[in-house]
């Protein structure tokens, strides 16, 4: 991490490792360097007996807006394929690494979750979201194929028909609906978000760590993890095949123009 700004900060206190996405000027959108930092911290946490729980948080107004469309658009045409391979591959590794942690993972969702960043939330064990938070795909409007578990994990959680509706209509799912669908554990007023997470951490801190790890292993048996991994890899291949199509570059340009205008 020497020579560049760290895009994910880690703090360890009282047995809790807090990982904070720290790219707020770009709405914590995902780029390879951010995922490198996150993967590095997750690797360190996995073998650290001092860590009893993990909180995944983010700076700024957004939790994360998924893959950075500007970064894709700015790639030379010949480099887009390699960039997509790198980014989505690292995103998939990050999702699986979060799921594989023996410690409970809490996602602190203080703002929008769009595109592939949904995978970070789907990988968490508990999710606290403020009322103004929402989930949205944006794939169809840009032209990307879904990644981040939108096809590999989400249909199992909410049903295939609901997953189709959300993605094809590019529908925003607000925090209340996300809670009703089982994607969010609790919707919490913004001024109570950290207090509620502290309450959860206090409960988790009273449990036996190996017991929680055993529960997580049984909730993620080998067959389910293998299915998720295979689905994520299929997403990666589909994303790579789609992202190099000429109409996708046009879609990215229109998306960026709308963002600039709005």
PDB file of C-alpha atoms in Angstrom:
ATOM      1  CA  UNK A   1       0.000   0.000   0.000  1.00  0.00           C
ATOM      2  CA  UNK A   2       3.090   2.188   0.020  1.00  0.00           C
ATOM      3  CA  UNK A   3       3.097   5.048  -2.445  1.00  0.00           C
ATOM      4  CA  UNK A   4      -0.635   5.445  -2.794  1.00  0.00           C
ATOM      5  CA  UNK A   5      -3.572   6.389  -0.680  1.00  0.00           C
ATOM      6  CA  UNK A   6      -5.211   3.532   1.223  1.00  0.00           C
ATOM      7  CA  UNK A   7      -8.783   3.128  -0.024  1.00  0.00           C
ATOM      8  CA  UNK A   8      -9.969   0.909   2.830  1.00  0.00           C
ATOM      9  CA  UNK A   9      -9.023   1.806   6.389  1.00  0.00           C
ATOM     10  CA  UNK A  10      -8.910  -0.752   9.180  1.00  0.00           C
ATOM     11  CA  UNK A  11      -9.261  -0.024  12.886  1.00  0.00           C
ATOM     12  CA  UNK A  12      -9.156  -2.648  15.634  1.00  0.00           C
ATOM     13  CA  UNK A  13     -10.651  -1.873  19.039  1.00  0.00           C
ATOM     14  CA  UNK A  14     -12.253  -4.076  21.650  1.00  0.00           C
ATOM     15  CA  UNK A  15     -12.104  -7.140  19.454  1.00  0.00           C
ATOM     16  CA  UNK A  16     -13.944  -5.409  16.595  1.00  0.00           C
ATOM     17  CA  UNK A  17     -12.256  -4.803  13.243  1.00  0.00           C
ATOM     18  CA  UNK A  18     -13.888  -1.907  11.409  1.00  0.00           C
ATOM     19  CA  UNK A  19     -13.166  -1.753   7.688  1.00  0.00           C
ATOM     20  CA  UNK A  20     -14.115   1.571   6.135  1.00  0.00           C
ATOM     21  CA  UNK A  21     -14.361   2.159   2.397  1.00  0.00           C
ATOM     22  CA  UNK A  22     -12.558   5.471   2.004  1.00  0.00           C
ATOM     23  CA  UNK A  23     -13.225   6.787  -1.495  1.00  0.00           C
ATOM     24  CA  UNK A  24     -16.122   9.123  -0.716  1.00  0.00           C
ATOM     25  CA  UNK A  25     -15.354  11.593  -3.502  1.00  0.00           C
ATOM     26  CA  UNK A  26     -16.276   8.783  -5.928  1.00  0.00           C
ATOM     27  CA  UNK A  27     -19.089   7.395  -3.749  1.00  0.00           C
ATOM     28  CA  UNK A  28     -16.809   4.512  -2.735  1.00  0.00           C
ATOM     29  CA  UNK A  29     -17.152   3.076  -6.230  1.00  0.00           C
ATOM     30  CA  UNK A  30     -15.144  -0.061  -6.774  1.00  0.00           C
ATOM     31  CA  UNK A  31     -11.756  -0.040  -8.477  1.00  0.00           C
ATOM     32  CA  UNK A  32      -9.059  -2.739  -8.301  1.00  0.00           C
ATOM     33  CA  UNK A  33      -6.971  -0.808  -5.764  1.00  0.00           C
ATOM     34  CA  UNK A  34      -9.881  -0.547  -3.315  1.00  0.00           C
ATOM     35  CA  UNK A  35     -10.579  -4.268  -3.600  1.00  0.00           C
ATOM     36  CA  UNK A  36      -6.862  -5.022  -3.168  1.00  0.00           C
ATOM     37  CA  UNK A  37      -6.927  -3.106   0.118  1.00  0.00           C
ATOM     38  CA  UNK A  38     -10.109  -4.816   1.271  1.00  0.00           C
ATOM     39  CA  UNK A  39      -8.808  -8.278   0.396  1.00  0.00           C
ATOM     40  CA  UNK A  40      -5.571  -7.573   2.245  1.00  0.00           C
ATOM     41  CA  UNK A  41      -7.411  -6.608   5.410  1.00  0.00           C
ATOM     42  CA  UNK A  42      -9.768  -9.590   5.186  1.00  0.00           C
ATOM     43  CA  UNK A  43      -6.802 -11.924   4.839  1.00  0.00           C
ATOM     44  CA  UNK A  44      -5.244 -10.468   7.985  1.00  0.00           C
ATOM     45  CA  UNK A  45      -8.509 -10.692   9.939  1.00  0.00           C
ATOM     46  CA  UNK A  46      -9.161 -14.313   8.986  1.00  0.00           C
ATOM     47  CA  UNK A  47      -6.235 -15.560  11.071  1.00  0.00           C
ATOM     48  CA  UNK A  48      -6.386 -13.005  13.891  1.00  0.00           C
ATOM     49  CA  UNK A  49      -7.808 -14.425  17.125  1.00  0.00           C
ATOM     50  CA  UNK A  50      -8.103 -10.902  18.546  1.00  0.00           C
ATOM     51  CA  UNK A  51     -10.933 -10.129  16.118  1.00  0.00           C
ATOM     52  CA  UNK A  52     -14.332 -11.320  17.319  1.00  0.00           C
ATOM     53  CA  UNK A  53     -16.492  -9.336  14.883  1.00  0.00           C
ATOM     54  CA  UNK A  54     -16.116  -7.228  11.731  1.00  0.00           C
ATOM     55  CA  UNK A  55     -17.972  -4.051  10.747  1.00  0.00           C
ATOM     56  CA  UNK A  56     -17.928  -3.055   7.087  1.00  0.00           C
ATOM     57  CA  UNK A  57     -18.595   0.689   6.820  1.00  0.00           C
ATOM     58  CA  UNK A  58     -18.112   3.512   4.339  1.00  0.00           C
ATOM     59  CA  UNK A  59     -17.311   7.221   4.311  1.00  0.00           C
ATOM     60  CA  UNK A  60     -19.539   9.849   2.770  1.00  0.00           C
ATOM     61  CA  UNK A  61     -23.099   9.787   1.456  1.00  0.00           C
ATOM     62  CA  UNK A  62     -22.955   6.403  -0.305  1.00  0.00           C
ATOM     63  CA  UNK A  63     -22.069   2.966   0.942  1.00  0.00           C
ATOM     64  CA  UNK A  64     -20.804   2.135  -2.556  1.00  0.00           C
ATOM     65  CA  UNK A  65     -22.039   2.711  -6.084  1.00  0.00           C
ATOM     66  CA  UNK A  66     -20.448  -0.450  -7.480  1.00  0.00           C
ATOM     67  CA  UNK A  67     -17.942  -0.508 -10.313  1.00  0.00           C
ATOM     68  CA  UNK A  68     -16.653   2.940 -11.224  1.00  0.00           C
ATOM     69  CA  UNK A  69     -18.251   3.603 -14.627  1.00  0.00           C
ATOM     70  CA  UNK A  70     -15.892   6.522 -15.239  1.00  0.00           C
ATOM     71  CA  UNK A  71     -12.887   4.239 -14.696  1.00  0.00           C
ATOM     72  CA  UNK A  72     -14.305   1.760 -17.224  1.00  0.00           C
ATOM     73  CA  UNK A  73     -15.084   4.486 -19.733  1.00  0.00           C
ATOM     74  CA  UNK A  74     -11.621   6.002 -19.441  1.00  0.00           C
ATOM     75  CA  UNK A  75      -9.882   2.729 -20.273  1.00  0.00           C
ATOM     76  CA  UNK A  76      -8.500   2.489 -23.816  1.00  0.00           C
ATOM     77  CA  UNK A  77     -10.662   0.088 -25.831  1.00  0.00           C
ATOM     78  CA  UNK A  78      -7.877  -2.499 -25.892  1.00  0.00           C
ATOM     79  CA  UNK A  79      -7.589  -2.429 -22.083  1.00  0.00           C
ATOM     80  CA  UNK A  80     -11.261  -2.800 -21.125  1.00  0.00           C
ATOM     81  CA  UNK A  81     -11.211  -6.601 -21.250  1.00  0.00           C
ATOM     82  CA  UNK A  82      -8.241  -6.876 -18.897  1.00  0.00           C
ATOM     83  CA  UNK A  83      -9.598  -4.215 -16.555  1.00  0.00           C
ATOM     84  CA  UNK A  84     -12.950  -6.029 -16.307  1.00  0.00           C
ATOM     85  CA  UNK A  85     -11.236  -9.368 -15.661  1.00  0.00           C
ATOM     86  CA  UNK A  86      -9.228  -7.804 -12.853  1.00  0.00           C
ATOM     87  CA  UNK A  87     -12.042  -5.861 -11.216  1.00  0.00           C
ATOM     88  CA  UNK A  88     -14.799  -8.481 -11.269  1.00  0.00           C
ATOM     89  CA  UNK A  89     -12.378 -11.244 -10.333  1.00  0.00           C
ATOM     90  CA  UNK A  90     -11.291  -9.296  -7.262  1.00  0.00           C
ATOM     91  CA  UNK A  91     -14.882  -8.435  -6.399  1.00  0.00           C
ATOM     92  CA  UNK A  92     -15.793 -12.129  -6.459  1.00  0.00           C
ATOM     93  CA  UNK A  93     -12.834 -12.991  -4.256  1.00  0.00           C
ATOM     94  CA  UNK A  94     -13.866 -10.266  -1.830  1.00  0.00           C
ATOM     95  CA  UNK A  95     -17.467 -11.507  -1.596  1.00  0.00           C
ATOM     96  CA  UNK A  96     -16.314 -15.060  -0.900  1.00  0.00           C
ATOM     97  CA  UNK A  97     -13.667 -13.885   1.579  1.00  0.00           C
ATOM     98  CA  UNK A  98     -16.326 -11.996   3.548  1.00  0.00           C
ATOM     99  CA  UNK A  99     -18.555 -15.071   3.579  1.00  0.00           C
ATOM    100  CA  UNK A 100     -15.637 -17.288   4.644  1.00  0.00           C
ATOM    101  CA  UNK A 101     -14.663 -15.225   7.684  1.00  0.00           C
ATOM    102  CA  UNK A 102     -15.305 -17.153  10.918  1.00  0.00           C
ATOM    103  CA  UNK A 103     -16.224 -13.895  12.647  1.00  0.00           C
ATOM    104  CA  UNK A 104     -19.678 -12.305  12.259  1.00  0.00           C
ATOM    105  CA  UNK A 105     -19.710  -9.492   9.672  1.00  0.00           C
ATOM    106  CA  UNK A 106     -21.978  -6.459  10.090  1.00  0.00           C
ATOM    107  CA  UNK A 107     -22.610  -4.132   7.147  1.00  0.00           C
ATOM    108  CA  UNK A 108     -23.212  -0.521   8.181  1.00  0.00           C
ATOM    109  CA  UNK A 109     -25.240   0.856   5.264  1.00  0.00           C
ATOM    110  CA  UNK A 110     -25.529   4.630   5.548  1.00  0.00           C
ATOM    111  CA  UNK A 111     -26.404   5.324   1.907  1.00  0.00           C
ATOM    112  CA  UNK A 112     -27.026   3.869  -1.558  1.00  0.00           C
ATOM    113  CA  UNK A 113     -25.795   0.417  -2.554  1.00  0.00           C
ATOM    114  CA  UNK A 114     -25.715   0.048  -6.327  1.00  0.00           C
ATOM    115  CA  UNK A 115     -24.202  -2.262  -8.915  1.00  0.00           C
ATOM    116  CA  UNK A 116     -21.666  -4.833  -7.804  1.00  0.00           C
ATOM    117  CA  UNK A 117     -21.332  -3.423  -4.288  1.00  0.00           C
ATOM    118  CA  UNK A 118     -24.529  -5.289  -3.436  1.00  0.00           C
ATOM    119  CA  UNK A 119     -22.270  -8.323  -3.115  1.00  0.00           C
ATOM    120  CA  UNK A 120     -20.567  -6.773  -0.085  1.00  0.00           C
ATOM    121  CA  UNK A 121     -23.954  -6.495   1.615  1.00  0.00           C
ATOM    122  CA  UNK A 122     -25.121  -9.955   0.546  1.00  0.00           C
ATOM    123  CA  UNK A 123     -21.940 -11.386   2.095  1.00  0.00           C
ATOM    124  CA  UNK A 124     -22.595  -9.820   5.513  1.00  0.00           C
ATOM    125  CA  UNK A 125     -24.260 -11.708   8.367  1.00  0.00           C
ATOM    126  CA  UNK A 126     -26.122  -8.690   9.725  1.00  0.00           C
ATOM    127  CA  UNK A 127     -27.065  -5.495   7.889  1.00  0.00           C
ATOM    128  CA  UNK A 128     -28.108  -2.216   9.506  1.00  0.00           C
ATOM    129  CA  UNK A 129     -29.386   0.398   7.048  1.00  0.00           C
ATOM    130  CA  UNK A 130     -30.676   3.941   7.420  1.00  0.00           C
ATOM    131  CA  UNK A 131     -34.170   4.701   6.037  1.00  0.00           C
ATOM    132  CA  UNK A 132     -32.767   6.729   3.118  1.00  0.00           C
ATOM    133  CA  UNK A 133     -30.534   3.881   1.906  1.00  0.00           C
ATOM    134  CA  UNK A 134     -31.533   1.972  -1.196  1.00  0.00           C
ATOM    135  CA  UNK A 135     -30.360  -0.833  -3.497  1.00  0.00           C
ATOM    136  CA  UNK A 136     -30.372  -0.441  -7.282  1.00  0.00           C
ATOM    137  CA  UNK A 137     -28.770  -2.344 -10.183  1.00  0.00           C
ATOM    138  CA  UNK A 138     -28.195   0.171 -13.061  1.00  0.00           C
ATOM    139  CA  UNK A 139     -26.912  -2.662 -15.274  1.00  0.00           C
ATOM    140  CA  UNK A 140     -29.554  -2.418 -17.984  1.00  0.00           C
ATOM    141  CA  UNK A 141     -29.238   1.366 -18.236  1.00  0.00           C
ATOM    142  CA  UNK A 142     -25.446   1.235 -18.660  1.00  0.00           C
ATOM    143  CA  UNK A 143     -25.301  -1.985 -20.670  1.00  0.00           C
ATOM    144  CA  UNK A 144     -23.196  -4.043 -18.260  1.00  0.00           C
ATOM    145  CA  UNK A 145     -24.029  -7.652 -17.408  1.00  0.00           C
ATOM    146  CA  UNK A 146     -24.846  -8.095 -13.697  1.00  0.00           C
ATOM    147  CA  UNK A 147     -22.045  -8.871 -11.269  1.00  0.00           C
ATOM    148  CA  UNK A 148     -21.677  -8.781  -7.504  1.00  0.00           C
ATOM    149  CA  UNK A 149     -24.148 -11.601  -6.932  1.00  0.00           C
ATOM    150  CA  UNK A 150     -27.155 -10.013  -8.646  1.00  0.00           C
ATOM    151  CA  UNK A 151     -27.732 -13.290 -10.504  1.00  0.00           C
ATOM    152  CA  UNK A 152     -25.551 -15.664  -8.452  1.00  0.00           C
ATOM    153  CA  UNK A 153     -26.965 -14.915  -4.979  1.00  0.00           C
ATOM    154  CA  UNK A 154     -29.886 -12.467  -5.077  1.00  0.00           C
ATOM    155  CA  UNK A 155     -32.441 -14.808  -6.740  1.00  0.00           C
ATOM    156  CA  UNK A 156     -31.942 -17.331  -3.923  1.00  0.00           C
ATOM    157  CA  UNK A 157     -32.661 -14.600  -1.367  1.00  0.00           C
ATOM    158  CA  UNK A 158     -35.653 -12.851  -2.959  1.00  0.00           C
ATOM    159  CA  UNK A 159     -36.883 -15.235  -5.667  1.00  0.00           C
ATOM    160  CA  UNK A 160     -36.131 -15.317  -9.373  1.00  0.00           C
ATOM    161  CA  UNK A 161     -39.176 -13.284 -10.423  1.00  0.00           C
ATOM    162  CA  UNK A 162     -38.442 -10.438  -7.993  1.00  0.00           C
ATOM    163  CA  UNK A 163     -34.775 -10.413  -9.029  1.00  0.00           C
ATOM    164  CA  UNK A 164     -35.864 -10.135 -12.680  1.00  0.00           C
ATOM    165  CA  UNK A 165     -38.240  -7.273 -11.928  1.00  0.00           C
ATOM    166  CA  UNK A 166     -35.685  -5.253  -9.991  1.00  0.00           C
ATOM    167  CA  UNK A 167     -32.969  -5.667 -12.612  1.00  0.00           C
ATOM    168  CA  UNK A 168     -34.943  -5.328 -15.830  1.00  0.00           C
ATOM    169  CA  UNK A 169     -36.896  -2.303 -14.586  1.00  0.00           C
ATOM    170  CA  UNK A 170     -33.790  -0.899 -12.847  1.00  0.00           C
ATOM    171  CA  UNK A 171     -35.942  -0.409  -9.773  1.00  0.00           C
ATOM    172  CA  UNK A 172     -34.714   1.202  -6.566  1.00  0.00           C
ATOM    173  CA  UNK A 173     -35.396  -0.992  -3.532  1.00  0.00           C
ATOM    174  CA  UNK A 174     -35.651   1.246  -0.491  1.00  0.00           C
ATOM    175  CA  UNK A 175     -34.453   0.202   2.947  1.00  0.00           C
ATOM    176  CA  UNK A 176     -37.925  -0.776   4.159  1.00  0.00           C
ATOM    177  CA  UNK A 177     -38.505  -3.085   1.191  1.00  0.00           C
ATOM    178  CA  UNK A 178     -34.991  -4.485   1.476  1.00  0.00           C
ATOM    179  CA  UNK A 179     -35.826  -5.347   5.081  1.00  0.00           C
ATOM    180  CA  UNK A 180     -39.085  -7.004   4.026  1.00  0.00           C
ATOM    181  CA  UNK A 181     -37.165  -9.031   1.425  1.00  0.00           C
ATOM    182  CA  UNK A 182     -34.635 -10.182   4.015  1.00  0.00           C
ATOM    183  CA  UNK A 183     -31.697  -8.251   2.558  1.00  0.00           C
ATOM    184  CA  UNK A 184     -31.468  -5.886   5.536  1.00  0.00           C
ATOM    185  CA  UNK A 185     -31.612  -7.045   9.145  1.00  0.00           C
ATOM    186  CA  UNK A 186     -32.942  -3.785  10.552  1.00  0.00           C
ATOM    187  CA  UNK A 187     -33.727  -0.267   9.347  1.00  0.00           C
ATOM    188  CA  UNK A 188     -32.333   2.182  11.890  1.00  0.00           C
ATOM    189  CA  UNK A 189     -32.628   5.992  12.097  1.00  0.00           C
ATOM    190  CA  UNK A 190     -29.356   7.603  11.046  1.00  0.00           C
ATOM    191  CA  UNK A 191     -28.748   9.074  14.487  1.00  0.00           C
ATOM    192  CA  UNK A 192     -29.118   5.589  16.016  1.00  0.00           C
ATOM    193  CA  UNK A 193     -27.127   3.607  13.470  1.00  0.00           C
ATOM    194  CA  UNK A 194     -23.865   3.340  15.389  1.00  0.00           C
ATOM    195  CA  UNK A 195     -25.646   2.782  18.693  1.00  0.00           C
ATOM    196  CA  UNK A 196     -27.631  -0.109  17.230  1.00  0.00           C
ATOM    197  CA  UNK A 197     -24.500  -1.692  15.796  1.00  0.00           C
ATOM    198  CA  UNK A 198     -22.830  -1.288  19.201  1.00  0.00           C
ATOM    199  CA  UNK A 199     -25.778  -3.149  20.754  1.00  0.00           C
ATOM    200  CA  UNK A 200     -25.347  -5.997  18.280  1.00  0.00           C
ATOM    201  CA  UNK A 201     -21.617  -6.094  18.955  1.00  0.00           C
ATOM    202  CA  UNK A 202     -22.271  -6.287  22.711  1.00  0.00           C
ATOM    203  CA  UNK A 203     -24.501  -9.329  22.155  1.00  0.00           C
ATOM    204  CA  UNK A 204     -21.956 -10.960  19.845  1.00  0.00           C
ATOM    205  CA  UNK A 205     -19.192 -10.223  22.344  1.00  0.00           C
ATOM    206  CA  UNK A 206     -20.954 -12.366  24.931  1.00  0.00           C
ATOM    207  CA  UNK A 207     -21.036 -15.407  22.687  1.00  0.00           C
ATOM    208  CA  UNK A 208     -18.438 -18.145  22.230  1.00  0.00           C
ATOM    209  CA  UNK A 209     -16.439 -17.350  19.107  1.00  0.00           C
ATOM    210  CA  UNK A 210     -16.092 -20.947  18.000  1.00  0.00           C
ATOM    211  CA  UNK A 211     -19.849 -21.411  18.386  1.00  0.00           C
ATOM    212  CA  UNK A 212     -20.562 -18.477  16.104  1.00  0.00           C
ATOM    213  CA  UNK A 213     -18.016 -19.776  13.608  1.00  0.00           C
ATOM    214  CA  UNK A 214     -19.674 -23.198  13.683  1.00  0.00           C
ATOM    215  CA  UNK A 215     -23.078 -21.640  12.997  1.00  0.00           C
ATOM    216  CA  UNK A 216     -21.641 -19.685  10.057  1.00  0.00           C
ATOM    217  CA  UNK A 217     -20.092 -22.852   8.633  1.00  0.00           C
ATOM    218  CA  UNK A 218     -23.382 -24.731   8.800  1.00  0.00           C
ATOM    219  CA  UNK A 219     -25.241 -21.799   7.207  1.00  0.00           C
ATOM    220  CA  UNK A 220     -22.659 -21.813   4.411  1.00  0.00           C
ATOM    221  CA  UNK A 221     -22.092 -25.519   3.723  1.00  0.00           C
ATOM    222  CA  UNK A 222     -19.675 -26.540   1.006  1.00  0.00           C
ATOM    223  CA  UNK A 223     -22.416 -27.092  -1.580  1.00  0.00           C
ATOM    224  CA  UNK A 224     -23.844 -23.580  -1.120  1.00  0.00           C
ATOM    225  CA  UNK A 225     -20.457 -21.900  -1.238  1.00  0.00           C
ATOM    226  CA  UNK A 226     -19.558 -23.883  -4.356  1.00  0.00           C
ATOM    227  CA  UNK A 227     -22.815 -22.801  -5.991  1.00  0.00           C
ATOM    228  CA  UNK A 228     -22.159 -19.159  -5.141  1.00  0.00           C
ATOM    229  CA  UNK A 229     -18.574 -19.380  -6.421  1.00  0.00           C
ATOM    230  CA  UNK A 230     -19.718 -20.968  -9.673  1.00  0.00           C
ATOM    231  CA  UNK A 231     -22.440 -18.362 -10.118  1.00  0.00           C
ATOM    232  CA  UNK A 232     -20.033 -15.507  -9.458  1.00  0.00           C
ATOM    233  CA  UNK A 233     -17.571 -16.923 -11.976  1.00  0.00           C
ATOM    234  CA  UNK A 234     -20.381 -17.166 -14.543  1.00  0.00           C
ATOM    235  CA  UNK A 235     -21.176 -13.504 -13.830  1.00  0.00           C
ATOM    236  CA  UNK A 236     -17.519 -12.594 -14.366  1.00  0.00           C
ATOM    237  CA  UNK A 237     -17.429 -14.325 -17.746  1.00  0.00           C
ATOM    238  CA  UNK A 238     -20.703 -12.731 -18.845  1.00  0.00           C
ATOM    239  CA  UNK A 239     -19.542  -9.294 -17.690  1.00  0.00           C
ATOM    240  CA  UNK A 240     -16.313  -9.586 -19.675  1.00  0.00           C
ATOM    241  CA  UNK A 241     -18.157 -10.722 -22.790  1.00  0.00           C
ATOM    242  CA  UNK A 242     -20.631  -7.845 -22.543  1.00  0.00           C
ATOM    243  CA  UNK A 243     -18.368  -4.955 -21.536  1.00  0.00           C
ATOM    244  CA  UNK A 244     -16.407  -4.919 -24.805  1.00  0.00           C
ATOM    245  CA  UNK A 245     -19.504  -4.527 -27.003  1.00  0.00           C
ATOM    246  CA  UNK A 246     -19.669  -1.135 -28.810  1.00  0.00           C
ATOM    247  CA  UNK A 247     -23.142  -0.300 -27.476  1.00  0.00           C
ATOM    248  CA  UNK A 248     -21.846  -0.625 -23.913  1.00  0.00           C
ATOM    249  CA  UNK A 249     -19.337   2.184 -24.433  1.00  0.00           C
ATOM    250  CA  UNK A 250     -22.225   4.310 -25.726  1.00  0.00           C
ATOM    251  CA  UNK A 251     -24.291   3.304 -22.695  1.00  0.00           C
ATOM    252  CA  UNK A 252     -21.489   4.318 -20.346  1.00  0.00           C
ATOM    253  CA  UNK A 253     -21.210   7.709 -22.045  1.00  0.00           C
ATOM    254  CA  UNK A 254     -24.961   8.329 -21.739  1.00  0.00           C
ATOM    255  CA  UNK A 255     -24.917   7.256 -18.093  1.00  0.00           C
ATOM    256  CA  UNK A 256     -22.034   9.595 -17.281  1.00  0.00           C
ATOM    257  CA  UNK A 257     -23.702  12.468 -19.161  1.00  0.00           C
ATOM    258  CA  UNK A 258     -26.916  11.983 -17.154  1.00  0.00           C
ATOM    259  CA  UNK A 259     -24.941  11.966 -13.922  1.00  0.00           C
ATOM    260  CA  UNK A 260     -23.103  15.136 -14.905  1.00  0.00           C
ATOM    261  CA  UNK A 261     -26.349  16.864 -15.835  1.00  0.00           C
ATOM    262  CA  UNK A 262     -28.227  15.765 -12.737  1.00  0.00           C
TER     263      UNK A 262
END
